[in-house]
Coordinates of C-alpha atoms and ligand atoms in Angstrom, one line a residue:
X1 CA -15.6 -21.3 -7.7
X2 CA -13.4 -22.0 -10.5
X3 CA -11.3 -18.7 -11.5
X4 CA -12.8 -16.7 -14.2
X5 CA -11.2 -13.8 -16.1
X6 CA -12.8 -10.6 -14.6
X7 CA -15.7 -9.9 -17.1
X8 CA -14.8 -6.4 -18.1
X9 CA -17.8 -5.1 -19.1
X10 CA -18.9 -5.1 -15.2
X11 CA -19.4 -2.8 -12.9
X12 CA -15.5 -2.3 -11.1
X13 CA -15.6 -0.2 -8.1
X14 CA -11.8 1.6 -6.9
X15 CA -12.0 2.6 -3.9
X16 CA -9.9 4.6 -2.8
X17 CA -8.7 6.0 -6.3
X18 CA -6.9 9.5 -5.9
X19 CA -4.4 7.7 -3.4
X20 CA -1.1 6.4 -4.3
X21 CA -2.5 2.7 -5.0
X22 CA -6.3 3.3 -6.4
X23 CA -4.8 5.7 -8.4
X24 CA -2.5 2.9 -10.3
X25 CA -5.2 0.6 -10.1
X26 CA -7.7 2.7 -11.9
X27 CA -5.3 3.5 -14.6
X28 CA -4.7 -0.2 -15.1
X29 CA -8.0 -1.3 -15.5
X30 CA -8.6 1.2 -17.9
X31 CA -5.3 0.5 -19.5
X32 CA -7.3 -3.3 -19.5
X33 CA -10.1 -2.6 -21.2
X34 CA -12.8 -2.6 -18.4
X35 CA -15.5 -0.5 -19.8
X36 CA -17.8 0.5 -16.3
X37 CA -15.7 1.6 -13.6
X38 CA -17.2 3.5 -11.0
X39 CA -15.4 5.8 -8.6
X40 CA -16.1 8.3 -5.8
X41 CA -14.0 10.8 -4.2
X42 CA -14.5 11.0 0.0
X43 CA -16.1 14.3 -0.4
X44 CA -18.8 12.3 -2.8
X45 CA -18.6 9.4 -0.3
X46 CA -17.0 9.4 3.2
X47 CA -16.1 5.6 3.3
X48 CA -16.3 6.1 7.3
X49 CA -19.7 6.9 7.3
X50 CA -21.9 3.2 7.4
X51 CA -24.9 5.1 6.0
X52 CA -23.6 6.9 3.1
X53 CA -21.4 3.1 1.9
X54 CA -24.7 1.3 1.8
X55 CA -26.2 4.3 -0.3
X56 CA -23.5 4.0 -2.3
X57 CA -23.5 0.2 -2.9
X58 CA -27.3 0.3 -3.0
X59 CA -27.3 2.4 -6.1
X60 CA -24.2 1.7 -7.9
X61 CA -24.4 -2.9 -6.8
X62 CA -20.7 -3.3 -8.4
X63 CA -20.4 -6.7 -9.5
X64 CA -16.1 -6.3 -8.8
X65 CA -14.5 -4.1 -5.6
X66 CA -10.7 -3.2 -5.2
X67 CA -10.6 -1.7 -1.3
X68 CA -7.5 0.6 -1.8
X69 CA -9.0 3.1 0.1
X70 CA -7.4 3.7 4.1
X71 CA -5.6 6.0 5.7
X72 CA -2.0 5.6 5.5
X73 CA 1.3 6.8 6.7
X74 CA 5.2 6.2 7.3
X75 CA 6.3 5.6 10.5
X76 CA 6.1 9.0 12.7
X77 CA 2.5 9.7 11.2
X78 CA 1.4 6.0 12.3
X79 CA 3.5 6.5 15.8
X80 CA 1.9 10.4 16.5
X81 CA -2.1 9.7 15.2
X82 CA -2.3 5.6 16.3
X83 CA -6.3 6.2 17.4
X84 CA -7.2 8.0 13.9
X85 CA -5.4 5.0 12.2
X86 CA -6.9 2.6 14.2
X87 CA -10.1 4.1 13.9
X88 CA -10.6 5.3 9.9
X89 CA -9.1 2.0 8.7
X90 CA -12.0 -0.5 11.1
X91 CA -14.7 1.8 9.6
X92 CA -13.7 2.1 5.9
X93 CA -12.9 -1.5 5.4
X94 CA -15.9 -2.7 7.6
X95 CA -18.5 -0.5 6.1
X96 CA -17.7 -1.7 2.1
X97 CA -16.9 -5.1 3.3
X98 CA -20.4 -5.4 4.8
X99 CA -22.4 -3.8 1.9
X100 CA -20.5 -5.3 -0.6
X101 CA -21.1 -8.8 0.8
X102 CA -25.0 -7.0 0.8
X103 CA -25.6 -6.2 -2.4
X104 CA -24.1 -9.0 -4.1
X105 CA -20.2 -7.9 -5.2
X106 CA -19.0 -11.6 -6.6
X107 CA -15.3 -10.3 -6.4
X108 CA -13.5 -8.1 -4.2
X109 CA -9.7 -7.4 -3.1
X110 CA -8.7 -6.5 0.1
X111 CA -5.5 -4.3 0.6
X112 CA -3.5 -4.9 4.0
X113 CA 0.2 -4.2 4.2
X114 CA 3.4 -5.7 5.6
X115 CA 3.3 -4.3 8.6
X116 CA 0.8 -6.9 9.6
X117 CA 3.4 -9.3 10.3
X118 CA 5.0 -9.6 13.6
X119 CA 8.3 -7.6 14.1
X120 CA 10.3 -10.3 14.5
X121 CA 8.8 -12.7 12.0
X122 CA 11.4 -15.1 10.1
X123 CA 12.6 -13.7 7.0
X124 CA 11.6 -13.7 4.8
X125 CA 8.1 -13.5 5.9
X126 CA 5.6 -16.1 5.0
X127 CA 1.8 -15.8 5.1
X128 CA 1.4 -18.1 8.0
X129 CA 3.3 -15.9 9.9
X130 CA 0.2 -13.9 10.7
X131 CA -0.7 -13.9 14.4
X132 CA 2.0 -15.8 15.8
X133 CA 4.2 -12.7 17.3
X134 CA 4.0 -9.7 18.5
X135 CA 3.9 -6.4 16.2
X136 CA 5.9 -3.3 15.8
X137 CA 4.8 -0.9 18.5
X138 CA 4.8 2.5 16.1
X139 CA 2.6 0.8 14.0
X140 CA 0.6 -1.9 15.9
X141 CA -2.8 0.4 15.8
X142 CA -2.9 0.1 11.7
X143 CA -1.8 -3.5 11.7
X144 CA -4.6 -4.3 14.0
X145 CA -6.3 -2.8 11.5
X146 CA -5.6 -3.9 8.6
X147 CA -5.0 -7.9 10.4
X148 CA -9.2 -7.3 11.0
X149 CA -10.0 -6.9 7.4
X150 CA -8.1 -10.1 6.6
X151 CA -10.2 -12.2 9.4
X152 CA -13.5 -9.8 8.1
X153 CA -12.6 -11.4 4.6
X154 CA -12.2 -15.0 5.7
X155 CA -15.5 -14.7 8.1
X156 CA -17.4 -13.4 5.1
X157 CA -16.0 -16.1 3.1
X158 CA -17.2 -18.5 5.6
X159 CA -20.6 -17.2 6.8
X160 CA -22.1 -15.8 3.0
X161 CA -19.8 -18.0 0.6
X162 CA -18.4 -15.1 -0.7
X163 CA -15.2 -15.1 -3.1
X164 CA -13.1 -12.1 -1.5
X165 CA -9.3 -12.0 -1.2
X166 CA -7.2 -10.1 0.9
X167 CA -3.1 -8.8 -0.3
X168 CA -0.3 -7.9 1.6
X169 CA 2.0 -5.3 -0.4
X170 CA 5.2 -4.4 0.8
X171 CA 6.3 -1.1 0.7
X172 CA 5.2 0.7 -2.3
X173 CA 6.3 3.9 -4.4
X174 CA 5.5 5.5 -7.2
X175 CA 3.6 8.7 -9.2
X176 CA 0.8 9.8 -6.7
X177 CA 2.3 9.4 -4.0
X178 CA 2.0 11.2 -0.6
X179 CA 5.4 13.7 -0.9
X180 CA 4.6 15.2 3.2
X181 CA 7.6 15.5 4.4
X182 CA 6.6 14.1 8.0
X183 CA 3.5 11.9 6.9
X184 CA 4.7 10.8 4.2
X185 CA 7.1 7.1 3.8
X186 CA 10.8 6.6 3.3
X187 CA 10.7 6.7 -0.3
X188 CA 8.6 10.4 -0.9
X189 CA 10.0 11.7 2.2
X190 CA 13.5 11.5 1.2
X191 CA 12.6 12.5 -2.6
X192 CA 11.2 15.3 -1.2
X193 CA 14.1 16.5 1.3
X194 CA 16.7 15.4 -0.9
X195 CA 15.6 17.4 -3.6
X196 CA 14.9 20.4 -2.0
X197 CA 18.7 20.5 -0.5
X198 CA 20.2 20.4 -4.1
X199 CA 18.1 23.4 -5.5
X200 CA 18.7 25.2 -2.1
X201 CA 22.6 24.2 -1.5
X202 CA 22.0 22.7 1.7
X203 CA 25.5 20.9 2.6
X204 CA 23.7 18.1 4.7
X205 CA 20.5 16.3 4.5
X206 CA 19.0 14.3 7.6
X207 CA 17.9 10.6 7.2
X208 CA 15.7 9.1 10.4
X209 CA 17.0 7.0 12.4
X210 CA 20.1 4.9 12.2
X211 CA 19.9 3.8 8.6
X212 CA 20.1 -0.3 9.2
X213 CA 16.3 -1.4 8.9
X214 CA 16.3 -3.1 6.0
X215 CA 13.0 -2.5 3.3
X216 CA 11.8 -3.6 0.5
X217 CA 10.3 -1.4 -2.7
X218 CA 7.4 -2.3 -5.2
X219 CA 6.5 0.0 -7.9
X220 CA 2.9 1.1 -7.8
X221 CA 1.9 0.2 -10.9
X222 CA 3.6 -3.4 -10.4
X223 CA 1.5 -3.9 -7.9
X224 CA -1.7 -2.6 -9.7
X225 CA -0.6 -5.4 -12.2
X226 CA -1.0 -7.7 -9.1
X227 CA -4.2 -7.0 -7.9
X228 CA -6.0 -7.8 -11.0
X229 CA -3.9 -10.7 -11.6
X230 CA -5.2 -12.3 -8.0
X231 CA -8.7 -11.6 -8.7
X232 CA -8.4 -13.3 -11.9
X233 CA -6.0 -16.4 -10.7
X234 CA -6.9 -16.4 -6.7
X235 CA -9.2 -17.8 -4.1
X236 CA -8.5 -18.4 -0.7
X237 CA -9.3 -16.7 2.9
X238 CA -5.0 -16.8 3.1
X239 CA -3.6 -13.4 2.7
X240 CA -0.7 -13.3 -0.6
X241 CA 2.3 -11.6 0.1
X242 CA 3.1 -8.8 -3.0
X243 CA 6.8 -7.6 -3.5
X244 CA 9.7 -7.9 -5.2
X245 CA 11.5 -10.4 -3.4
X246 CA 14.7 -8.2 -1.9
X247 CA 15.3 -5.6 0.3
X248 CA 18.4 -3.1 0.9
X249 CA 19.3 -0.7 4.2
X250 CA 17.6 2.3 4.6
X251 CA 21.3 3.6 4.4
X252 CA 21.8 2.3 0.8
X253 CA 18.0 3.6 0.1
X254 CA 19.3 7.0 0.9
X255 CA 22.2 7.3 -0.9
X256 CA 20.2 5.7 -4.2
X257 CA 18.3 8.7 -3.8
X258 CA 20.8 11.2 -3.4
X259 CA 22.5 10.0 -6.7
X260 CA 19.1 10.0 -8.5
X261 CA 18.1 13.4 -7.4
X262 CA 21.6 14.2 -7.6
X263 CA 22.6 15.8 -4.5
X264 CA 26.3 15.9 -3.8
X265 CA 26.1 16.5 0.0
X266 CA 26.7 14.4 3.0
X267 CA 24.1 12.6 4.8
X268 CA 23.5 12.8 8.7
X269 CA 21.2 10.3 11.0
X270 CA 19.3 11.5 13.2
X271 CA 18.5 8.6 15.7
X272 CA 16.1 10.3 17.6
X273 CA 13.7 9.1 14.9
X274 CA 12.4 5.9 15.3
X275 CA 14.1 2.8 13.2
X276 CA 10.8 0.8 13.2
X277 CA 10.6 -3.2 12.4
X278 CA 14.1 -4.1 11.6
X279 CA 13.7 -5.9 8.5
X280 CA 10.0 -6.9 6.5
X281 CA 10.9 -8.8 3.9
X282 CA 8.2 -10.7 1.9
X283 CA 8.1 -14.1 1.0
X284 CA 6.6 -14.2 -2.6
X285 CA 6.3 -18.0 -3.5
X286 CA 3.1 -17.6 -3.2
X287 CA 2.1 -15.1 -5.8
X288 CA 5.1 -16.5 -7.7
X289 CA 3.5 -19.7 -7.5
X290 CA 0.5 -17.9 -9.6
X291 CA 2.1 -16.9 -12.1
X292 CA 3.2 -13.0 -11.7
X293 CA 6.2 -11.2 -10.7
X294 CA 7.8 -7.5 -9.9
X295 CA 9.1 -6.3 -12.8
X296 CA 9.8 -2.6 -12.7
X297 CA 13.7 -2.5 -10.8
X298 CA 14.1 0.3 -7.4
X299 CA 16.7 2.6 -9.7
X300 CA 14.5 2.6 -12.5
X301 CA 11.6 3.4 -10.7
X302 CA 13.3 6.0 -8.6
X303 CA 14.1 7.8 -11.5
X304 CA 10.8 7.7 -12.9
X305 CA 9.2 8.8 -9.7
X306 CA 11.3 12.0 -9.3
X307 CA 11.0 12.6 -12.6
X308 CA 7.3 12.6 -11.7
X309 CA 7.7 14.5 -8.6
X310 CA 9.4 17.4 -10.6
X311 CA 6.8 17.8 -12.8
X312 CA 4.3 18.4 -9.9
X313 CA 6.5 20.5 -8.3
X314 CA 7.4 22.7 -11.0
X315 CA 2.9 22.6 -11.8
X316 CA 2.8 23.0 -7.9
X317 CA 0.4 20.3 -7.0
X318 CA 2.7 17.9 -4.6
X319 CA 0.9 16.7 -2.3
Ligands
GFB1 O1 8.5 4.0 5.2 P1 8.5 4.2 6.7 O2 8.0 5.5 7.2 O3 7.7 3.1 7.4 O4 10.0 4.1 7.4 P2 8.0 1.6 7.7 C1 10.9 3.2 6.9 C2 12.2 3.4 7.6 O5 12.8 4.6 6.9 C3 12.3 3.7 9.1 C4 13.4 5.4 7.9 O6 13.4 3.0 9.6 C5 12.5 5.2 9.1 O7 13.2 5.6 10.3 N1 13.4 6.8 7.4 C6 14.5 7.5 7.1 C7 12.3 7.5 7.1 N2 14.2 8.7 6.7 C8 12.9 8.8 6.6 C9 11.9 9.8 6.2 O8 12.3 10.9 5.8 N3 10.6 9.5 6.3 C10 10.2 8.2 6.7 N4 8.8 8.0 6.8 N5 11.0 7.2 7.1 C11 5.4 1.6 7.5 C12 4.2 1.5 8.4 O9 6.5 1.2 8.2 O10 5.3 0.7 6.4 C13 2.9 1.7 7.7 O11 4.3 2.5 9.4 C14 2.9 0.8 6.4 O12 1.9 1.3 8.5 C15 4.1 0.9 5.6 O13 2.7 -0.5 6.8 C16 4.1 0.0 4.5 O14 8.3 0.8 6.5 O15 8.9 1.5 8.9

């Protein structure tokens, strides 16, 4: 198939779209121009449920699919609830992945995540590092996961011809975000906490664990940017890496934070909290290679997204 532009005037399906990712990805298709986007919250249509996903596809045959939809979490919510990770993630992603290859979807992107990548994968992390180590235990029930969509996108590919993709992101930030202060990831979680101790004086604020994993940050509406730009420029069974190309300690992460909430206090590690994969950097050649790039920097969008996340809190709809 030779790369088209995605015809905006089709039928564009977000699933997924109140979370942190659909969310940007809706807005940037609108933002695009596409004119018959079609949406549905899990109350409308619970993606875990076979029956109600072929209904769905059935009526609504969207000619384009961005699966953003999954359950997601940092590292103690993936650690504590490993069966309903395991579990939600298999069903969503198999259920539209089957009915789209059913009722004739011609393009559709898969959403996976770094953690797919063995824990000790050379960094930074290629592609073809899939599969050749073994994963990080407080995580290895969603990477399973999430590794199953990538082989249920290359055997669709193989058995019906079908032009899906699958993308890794790194980890991502940004407005609409999950701000739970145990569910949620590093970046929320420490907006959250951090910004709660300067409005209530609190002289210390507790990081988890020891502060030297190293991660890496892409804005959400960077990578929204992506998505579209791989379904218009990309068409293999390979998984492409999406990030930003450098990481920083969770140490450094934390005091970033403090300055841009701008808390004064001292910070304290509590290493009974789990440190996770050391480092998960992304190779980005590939997507490179095709012509896009991060482009929104970690302190600018830090600022923007607790800028963000005191407007919600002062309208009182953090989530
Ligand atoms: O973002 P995070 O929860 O997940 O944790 P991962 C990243 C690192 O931040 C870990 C430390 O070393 C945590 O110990 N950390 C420090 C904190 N303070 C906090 C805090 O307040 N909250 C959280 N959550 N972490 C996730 C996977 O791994 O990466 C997901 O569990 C997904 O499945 C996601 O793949 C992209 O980056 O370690």
């Amino acid at each position: 198939m030779s790369i088209a532009p995605l015809d905006r005037s089709a039928r564009t399906y977000v699933a997924g779209h109140r979370g942190l990712v659909g969310g940007a990805v809706l807005a940037h298709l609108q933002a695009e121009g596409f004119t018959d986007l079609v949406t549905a919250t899990s109350a409308e249509v619970d993606l875990r449920d076979r029956g109600a996903v072929e209904a769905f596809f059935d009526r609504e045959r969207p000619a384009t699919v961005v699966l953003a939809a999954a359950k997601v979490g940092g590292i103690l919510a993936n650690a504590t609830y490993p069966a309903d990770f395991f579990s939600d993630n298999i069903r969503i992603q198999t259920n539209v992945l089957d009915a789209a290859a059913a009722t004739g979807t011609e393009r559709l992107l898969f959403l996976g995540s770094s953690c797919i990548y063995p824990k000790f994968a050379e960094q930074p992390i290629r592609e073809d590092s899939l599969l050749t180590g073994l994963l990080e235990p407080t995580n290895d029930a969603y990477a399973i996961a999430k590794i199953a969509g990538v082989l249920q996108v290359q055997a669709l590919r193989r058995q019906h011809g079908v032009h899906y993709i699958s993308a890794m992101p790194t980890n991502l930030y940004g407005p609409g975000d999950n701000f739970n202060p145990e569910g949620s990831h590093v970046l929320p979680g420490l907006i959250r906490r951090f910004e709660a101790a300067r409005l209530d004086g609190d002289p210390t604020v507790t990081v988890w664990g020891t502060g030297t994993p190293r991660r890496e940050f892409l804005h959400v509406s960077d990578l929204a940017r992506a998505c579209v730009h791989l379904l218009e420029n990309y068409d293999d069974g390979a998984p492409v890496n999406i990030g930003v190309g450098e990481d920083l300690p969770i140490a450094e992460l934390a005091q970033l934070v403090a300055d841009t909430v701008g808390y004064t206090g001292e910070l304290v590690f509590d290493t009974t909290k789990p440190d996770g994969t050391p480092r998960k950097l992304l190779d980005v050649s590939t997507i490179h290679g095709l012509g896009w790039r991060a482009e929104i920097g970690l302190r600018e969008g830090l600022a923007a997204t607790v800028a963000w996340y005191r407007e919600q809190l002062a309208a009182g709809t953090v989530r």
